[in-house]
Structures are given as C-alpha cells and as structure tokens.
CSV table of C-alpha atoms and ligand atoms in Angstrom, one decimal:
chain,number,residue,atom,x,y,z
A,124,UNK,CA,71.0,74.6,221.0
A,125,UNK,CA,68.9,71.5,222.1
A,126,UNK,CA,69.7,70.1,225.5
A,127,UNK,CA,68.1,67.1,227.4
A,128,UNK,CA,68.9,66.6,231.0
A,129,UNK,CA,67.7,63.4,232.6
A,130,UNK,CA,64.4,63.4,230.7
A,131,UNK,CA,61.9,60.7,231.5
A,132,UNK,CA,58.4,60.1,230.2
A,133,UNK,CA,55.5,57.6,230.5
A,134,UNK,CA,52.2,57.7,228.7
A,135,UNK,CA,50.4,55.7,231.3
A,136,UNK,CA,52.3,56.4,234.5
A,137,UNK,CA,53.7,52.9,234.5
A,138,UNK,CA,55.8,52.0,231.5
A,139,UNK,CA,58.7,54.4,231.0
A,140,UNK,CA,59.0,55.3,227.3
A,141,UNK,CA,61.9,57.8,227.7
A,142,UNK,CA,64.4,56.7,230.4
A,143,UNK,CA,66.9,59.2,231.8
A,144,UNK,CA,67.7,60.8,228.4
A,145,UNK,CA,70.6,63.3,228.4
A,146,UNK,CA,72.3,64.7,225.3
A,147,UNK,CA,73.2,68.0,223.6
A,148,UNK,CA,72.9,69.1,220.0
A,149,UNK,CA,75.1,72.0,218.9
A,150,UNK,CA,74.1,75.0,216.8
A,151,UNK,CA,73.8,74.0,213.1
A,152,UNK,CA,74.5,70.4,213.7
A,153,UNK,CA,72.5,67.7,211.9
A,154,UNK,CA,71.6,64.8,214.1
A,155,UNK,CA,69.8,61.6,213.2
A,156,UNK,CA,67.6,59.9,215.7
A,157,UNK,CA,67.6,56.3,214.9
A,158,UNK,CA,66.0,53.2,216.5
A,159,UNK,CA,63.6,50.4,215.7
A,160,UNK,CA,59.9,50.8,215.7
A,161,UNK,CA,58.7,51.7,219.2
A,162,UNK,CA,62.1,52.8,220.4
A,163,UNK,CA,60.7,56.2,221.4
A,164,UNK,CA,61.8,58.5,218.5
A,165,UNK,CA,58.5,60.2,218.0
A,166,UNK,CA,57.9,60.5,221.8
A,167,UNK,CA,61.3,62.2,222.2
A,168,UNK,CA,60.4,64.6,219.4
A,169,UNK,CA,57.0,65.4,220.9
A,170,UNK,CA,58.7,66.1,224.3
A,171,UNK,CA,60.9,68.8,222.7
A,172,UNK,CA,57.9,70.5,221.2
A,173,UNK,CA,56.3,70.6,224.7
A,174,UNK,CA,53.4,68.2,223.9
A,175,UNK,CA,54.2,65.9,226.7
A,176,UNK,CA,54.5,66.3,230.5
A,177,UNK,CA,58.0,64.9,230.9
A,178,UNK,CA,60.3,64.8,233.9
A,179,UNK,CA,63.8,66.3,233.8
A,180,UNK,CA,64.8,69.4,231.8
A,181,UNK,CA,64.8,70.3,228.1
A,182,UNK,CA,66.3,73.6,226.9
A,183,UNK,CA,66.1,74.9,223.4
A,184,UNK,CA,68.4,77.8,222.5
A,185,UNK,CA,68.8,78.5,226.2
A,186,UNK,CA,65.1,78.6,226.9
A,187,UNK,CA,63.7,75.8,229.2
A,188,UNK,CA,60.6,74.0,227.7
A,189,UNK,CA,57.7,74.7,230.0
A,190,UNK,CA,54.0,75.5,229.5
A,191,UNK,CA,54.9,79.2,229.7
A,192,UNK,CA,57.7,79.2,227.1
A,193,UNK,CA,55.8,77.1,224.6
A,194,UNK,CA,54.9,79.9,222.2
A,195,UNK,CA,58.6,81.0,222.1
A,196,UNK,CA,59.8,77.4,221.7
A,197,UNK,CA,57.4,76.6,218.9
A,198,UNK,CA,58.6,79.8,217.0
A,199,UNK,CA,62.2,78.5,217.0
A,200,UNK,CA,61.3,75.0,215.8
A,201,UNK,CA,60.0,74.0,212.5
A,202,UNK,CA,58.3,70.6,213.0
A,203,UNK,CA,57.8,68.5,209.9
A,204,UNK,CA,55.3,65.9,210.8
A,205,UNK,CA,55.4,62.3,209.7
A,206,UNK,CA,52.0,62.5,208.0
A,207,UNK,CA,51.9,65.6,205.8
A,208,UNK,CA,48.1,65.4,205.7
A,209,UNK,CA,48.1,66.5,209.3
A,210,UNK,CA,50.4,69.4,208.5
A,211,UNK,CA,48.7,70.7,205.3
A,212,UNK,CA,45.1,71.7,206.2
A,213,UNK,CA,44.4,74.6,203.9
A,214,UNK,CA,43.0,74.1,200.3
A,215,UNK,CA,46.2,75.1,198.4
A,216,UNK,CA,49.9,75.1,199.1
A,217,UNK,CA,50.1,78.9,199.0
A,218,UNK,CA,47.3,79.1,201.6
A,219,UNK,CA,49.2,76.9,204.0
A,220,UNK,CA,52.4,78.7,203.4
A,221,UNK,CA,50.7,82.1,204.1
A,222,UNK,CA,48.9,80.9,207.2
A,223,UNK,CA,51.8,81.2,209.7
A,224,UNK,CA,53.1,84.6,208.5
A,225,UNK,CA,49.6,86.0,208.5
A,226,UNK,CA,49.0,84.9,212.0
A,227,UNK,CA,52.1,86.7,213.1
A,228,UNK,CA,50.9,89.9,211.4
A,229,UNK,CA,53.4,89.9,208.6
A,230,UNK,CA,52.3,92.2,205.7
A,231,UNK,CA,51.0,90.7,202.5
A,232,UNK,CA,53.9,91.8,200.3
A,233,UNK,CA,56.6,90.4,202.6
A,234,UNK,CA,54.6,87.2,202.9
A,235,UNK,CA,54.4,86.8,199.2
A,236,UNK,CA,58.0,87.6,198.7
A,237,UNK,CA,59.0,85.0,201.3
A,238,UNK,CA,56.7,82.3,199.8
A,239,UNK,CA,58.1,82.8,196.3
A,240,UNK,CA,61.7,82.7,197.5
A,241,UNK,CA,61.2,79.4,199.4
A,242,UNK,CA,59.2,77.7,196.6
A,243,UNK,CA,62.1,78.6,194.2
A,244,UNK,CA,64.7,77.4,196.6
A,245,UNK,CA,63.0,74.0,196.9
A,246,UNK,CA,62.3,74.0,193.1
A,247,UNK,CA,58.6,73.7,193.6
A,248,UNK,CA,57.4,77.1,192.3
A,249,UNK,CA,54.9,75.2,190.0
A,250,UNK,CA,53.1,73.8,193.1
A,251,UNK,CA,52.3,77.3,194.5
A,252,UNK,CA,48.6,77.3,193.4
A,253,UNK,CA,48.2,73.5,193.6
A,254,UNK,CA,45.5,71.9,195.7
A,255,UNK,CA,46.9,69.9,198.6
A,256,UNK,CA,44.6,67.0,198.1
A,257,UNK,CA,45.9,66.5,194.5
A,258,UNK,CA,49.6,66.4,195.5
A,259,UNK,CA,51.6,63.2,195.4
A,260,UNK,CA,53.3,62.0,198.6
A,261,UNK,CA,56.6,63.4,197.6
A,262,UNK,CA,55.1,66.8,196.5
A,263,UNK,CA,53.2,67.0,199.8
A,264,UNK,CA,56.3,66.3,201.8
A,265,UNK,CA,58.2,69.0,199.9
A,266,UNK,CA,55.2,71.4,200.4
A,267,UNK,CA,55.1,70.8,204.1
A,268,UNK,CA,58.8,71.6,204.4
A,269,UNK,CA,58.2,74.8,202.4
A,270,UNK,CA,55.3,75.7,204.8
A,271,UNK,CA,57.6,75.2,207.8
A,272,UNK,CA,60.3,77.4,206.3
A,273,UNK,CA,58.0,80.4,205.9
A,274,UNK,CA,58.3,80.9,209.7
A,275,UNK,CA,62.1,81.0,209.4
A,276,UNK,CA,62.8,78.5,212.2
A,277,UNK,CA,66.3,78.1,213.5
A,278,UNK,CA,65.8,74.4,214.2
A,279,UNK,CA,64.2,71.8,212.0
A,280,UNK,CA,62.7,68.6,213.6
A,281,UNK,CA,61.5,66.0,211.2
A,282,UNK,CA,59.7,62.7,212.0
A,283,UNK,CA,60.3,60.0,209.4
A,284,UNK,CA,60.6,62.4,206.5
A,285,UNK,CA,61.0,59.5,203.9
A,286,UNK,CA,58.2,57.2,205.0
A,287,UNK,CA,56.0,56.6,202.0
A,288,UNK,CA,58.3,58.1,199.5
A,289,UNK,CA,59.7,56.4,196.4
A,290,UNK,CA,63.4,56.5,195.7
A,291,UNK,CA,63.2,59.5,193.4
A,292,UNK,CA,61.3,61.7,195.9
A,293,UNK,CA,63.4,60.4,198.7
A,294,UNK,CA,66.5,61.6,196.9
A,295,UNK,CA,64.9,65.0,196.3
A,296,UNK,CA,64.0,65.4,200.0
A,297,UNK,CA,67.5,64.4,200.9
A,298,UNK,CA,69.1,67.1,198.7
A,299,UNK,CA,66.8,69.7,200.1
A,300,UNK,CA,67.5,68.7,203.7
A,301,UNK,CA,71.3,68.7,203.1
A,302,UNK,CA,71.0,72.2,201.6
A,303,UNK,CA,69.2,73.7,204.6
A,304,UNK,CA,71.5,75.5,207.1
A,305,UNK,CA,69.3,75.0,210.2
A,306,UNK,CA,70.1,72.8,213.2
A,307,UNK,CA,68.4,69.5,212.4
A,308,UNK,CA,67.1,66.6,214.3
A,309,UNK,CA,65.7,63.9,212.0
A,310,UNK,CA,64.0,60.8,213.3
A,311,UNK,CA,64.1,57.8,210.9
A,312,UNK,CA,64.5,54.1,210.8
A,313,UNK,CA,65.9,54.6,207.2
A,314,UNK,CA,69.5,54.3,208.2
A,315,UNK,CA,70.8,55.0,204.7
A,316,UNK,CA,68.9,58.2,204.6
A,317,UNK,CA,70.4,59.3,207.9
A,318,UNK,CA,73.9,58.4,206.6
A,319,UNK,CA,73.3,60.8,203.7
A,320,UNK,CA,71.9,63.7,205.8
A,321,UNK,CA,73.3,63.6,209.3
A,322,UNK,CA,76.8,64.1,210.6
A,323,UNK,CA,76.0,62.6,214.0
A,324,UNK,CA,73.4,60.1,215.2
A,325,UNK,CA,71.6,59.2,218.4
A,326,UNK,CA,70.7,55.6,218.7
A,327,UNK,CA,67.6,54.9,220.8
A,328,UNK,CA,66.6,51.5,222.1
A,329,UNK,CA,63.6,50.9,224.4
A,330,UNK,CA,63.7,54.5,225.6
A,331,UNK,CA,67.4,54.6,226.3
A,332,UNK,CA,70.3,56.2,224.5
A,333,UNK,CA,72.6,53.4,223.3
A,334,UNK,CA,74.9,55.5,221.2
A,335,UNK,CA,75.6,59.1,220.3
A,336,UNK,CA,78.5,59.5,217.9
A,337,UNK,CA,79.5,60.3,214.3
A,338,UNK,CA,76.9,58.7,212.1
A,339,UNK,CA,79.5,56.6,210.3
A,340,UNK,CA,80.9,55.2,213.5
A,341,UNK,CA,77.4,54.1,214.7
A,342,UNK,CA,76.4,52.8,211.3
A,343,UNK,CA,79.5,50.6,210.9
A,344,UNK,CA,79.0,49.0,214.4
A,345,UNK,CA,77.2,45.8,213.6
A,346,UNK,CA,77.0,44.5,217.1
A,347,UNK,CA,75.7,47.8,218.4
A,348,UNK,CA,73.0,48.0,215.7
A,349,UNK,CA,72.0,44.4,216.0
A,350,UNK,CA,71.8,44.7,219.8
A,351,UNK,CA,69.2,47.4,219.1
A,352,UNK,CA,67.3,45.3,216.5
A,353,UNK,CA,68.6,47.3,213.5
A,354,UNK,CA,70.6,46.1,210.5
A,355,UNK,CA,73.7,47.6,209.0
A,356,UNK,CA,72.9,50.2,206.3
A,357,UNK,CA,73.2,48.7,202.7
A,358,UNK,CA,76.4,50.6,202.1
A,359,UNK,CA,78.2,48.9,205.0
A,360,UNK,CA,76.9,45.4,204.5
B,532,LIG,N1,49.9,58.1,222.6
B,532,LIG,C1,50.4,57.0,223.1
B,532,LIG,N2,49.8,56.4,224.2
B,532,LIG,C2,50.4,55.3,224.7
B,532,LIG,N3,51.5,54.7,224.3
B,532,LIG,C3,52.1,55.3,223.2
B,532,LIG,C4,51.6,56.5,222.6
B,532,LIG,N4,52.4,56.8,221.5
B,532,LIG,C5,53.4,55.9,221.5
B,532,LIG,N5,53.3,55.0,222.5
B,532,LIG,C6,54.2,53.9,222.9
B,532,LIG,O1,55.4,54.4,223.2
B,532,LIG,C7,56.5,53.6,222.6
B,532,LIG,C8,57.4,54.5,221.8
B,532,LIG,O2,56.6,54.9,220.6
B,532,LIG,P1,57.1,55.9,219.6
B,532,LIG,O3,57.7,57.1,220.3
B,532,LIG,O4,56.1,56.2,218.6
B,532,LIG,O5,58.3,55.1,218.9
B,532,LIG,P2,59.0,55.3,217.5
B,532,LIG,O6,58.7,56.6,216.9
B,532,LIG,O7,60.5,55.1,217.8
B,532,LIG,O8,58.5,54.2,216.6
B,532,LIG,C9,55.8,52.4,221.9
B,532,LIG,O9,55.8,51.3,222.7
B,532,LIG,C10,54.4,52.9,221.7
B,532,LIG,O10,53.5,51.9,221.6
B,533,LIG,MG1,57.8,57.3,215.2
C-alpha cells in the first residue's frame, strides 16, 4: 500500500534529513511513526504527500509518487495536519466538510448525506453548524478528521494527532482512530498513544530507520529507545 525504496531528502542540499529509507506498509495496517523531535517524522510524511523533491522511490497503492501522479495520490490519502488551524479554513465545520466533495463535483444531496453520516460516526453531529474559530482544540481535531473522511481516503496519515490535547480529548481521538478501517500512518512522540492505536511501529532516529516491528516489541526495548533519545512508555516502565 505504501512503499519506500531508498528514499533520501535534504532541505538545503547538504544535511540529509531522510537517509536511505526503505519500508512497506500493508493494506489496512496501522503503523506508528515514532522518534524524538527532529528525527524526520514530519519530513517523511511530507514526502509521501509529494510536497518534497526526494530521491529514491515512493509508491502508494501501486502508483509512484511523482509530480504527474500527485492529484491521484492526494485523492487516496487523507492527511490530518498537526495544526488543525491550517486544515480548517472555512467559517463553519459543515463548510469545510463540503469543500472537497463540492470541488469534485459531488451533488448536494450526496454531500449532505455523507457529512451527516461521518459526523454521527464521530459523535460530533452537534458541531455541524459550529464556527471553526470557536472550537476547542479537541473539537477542532475531531472536525478536521471528519473533513478528511468526506473524501473517503483509503489511507490516513496523521502528524502528531494528540499534540495540544488534554487526556479526555486524547482518549476520544484514540477511540475514533482505532475504529477507522483505513490504512494508517501516525507520526507521534506520544508513545503511549501509539501503543493504543498502532499494531506496528517505525522508529526513526536522525533520519534513519532504527526499528520496524510490532509496536509492543519496540516499546519494550529500553536500550533501543534510549539509544534514540526516547523513554519507555509509562506502561512498560
Ligand atoms: N522547512 C524546513 N527547512 C529546513 N529544515 C527543516 C525544515 N523542516 C524541518 N527541518 C529540519 O529537518 C529535521 C527533521 O525535522 P522534522 O521532519 O520536522 O522532524 P520531526 O517531525 O520528527 O520532529 C530537523 O532537524 C528540522 O530542523
Ligand atoms: Mg513533526
């Protein structure tokens, strides 16, 4: 479903931020992307979305990521940004949710039906007419996930979905993520969150993959984590 082959990237042409990255994510797998600040998680995500001019090869669902295939790639992937304020740019939640479908020429009734179904699924029907600028951090994150789902992506990529959330909202986002059937790649330095949402994890350190295994196996490996400037999740301490 997502495949990296010897991917490299540098912002300035000098320092390599992604170093010879190769891995594969299967259909419907949920994979955590963990690593300390600056490890390259967000850069790796931006490369899948075709925002960066990387070397090597990335394929999504059999399609190679190139300038030409970008529209197709972006249709397959729902990208939940770290900062929901960058994601939600219309006045109300319903306006943001209708934006994508409208752009793709979906008729009004089908759009409305889809929006209502997704809001109900995420238990946020009450936010439909709410103004984005009045939402709390947790509500905004939930609304941005709802917006992404209106395009029915087969893959969800999320960058630090729990940053800025209190424990209650973190728990709600966790339940929603677990309930979604899509292939998932979730970047986070919140290791406990990844334990609860991802079956496997990729451990990045300084632009290199240091581990790719069952989440539990990676998270119990104190030496591996400490070597990458991470601490054991609370549950394994
Ligand atoms: N737009 C940019 N221009 C130059 N360097 C960047 C840019 N974005 C990130 N970096 C650098 O790339 C490295 C990896 O950053 P990033 O991918 O954001 O890591 P993470 O998401 O794991 O915290 C860091 O050293 C960061 O300073
Ligand atoms: Mg980041």
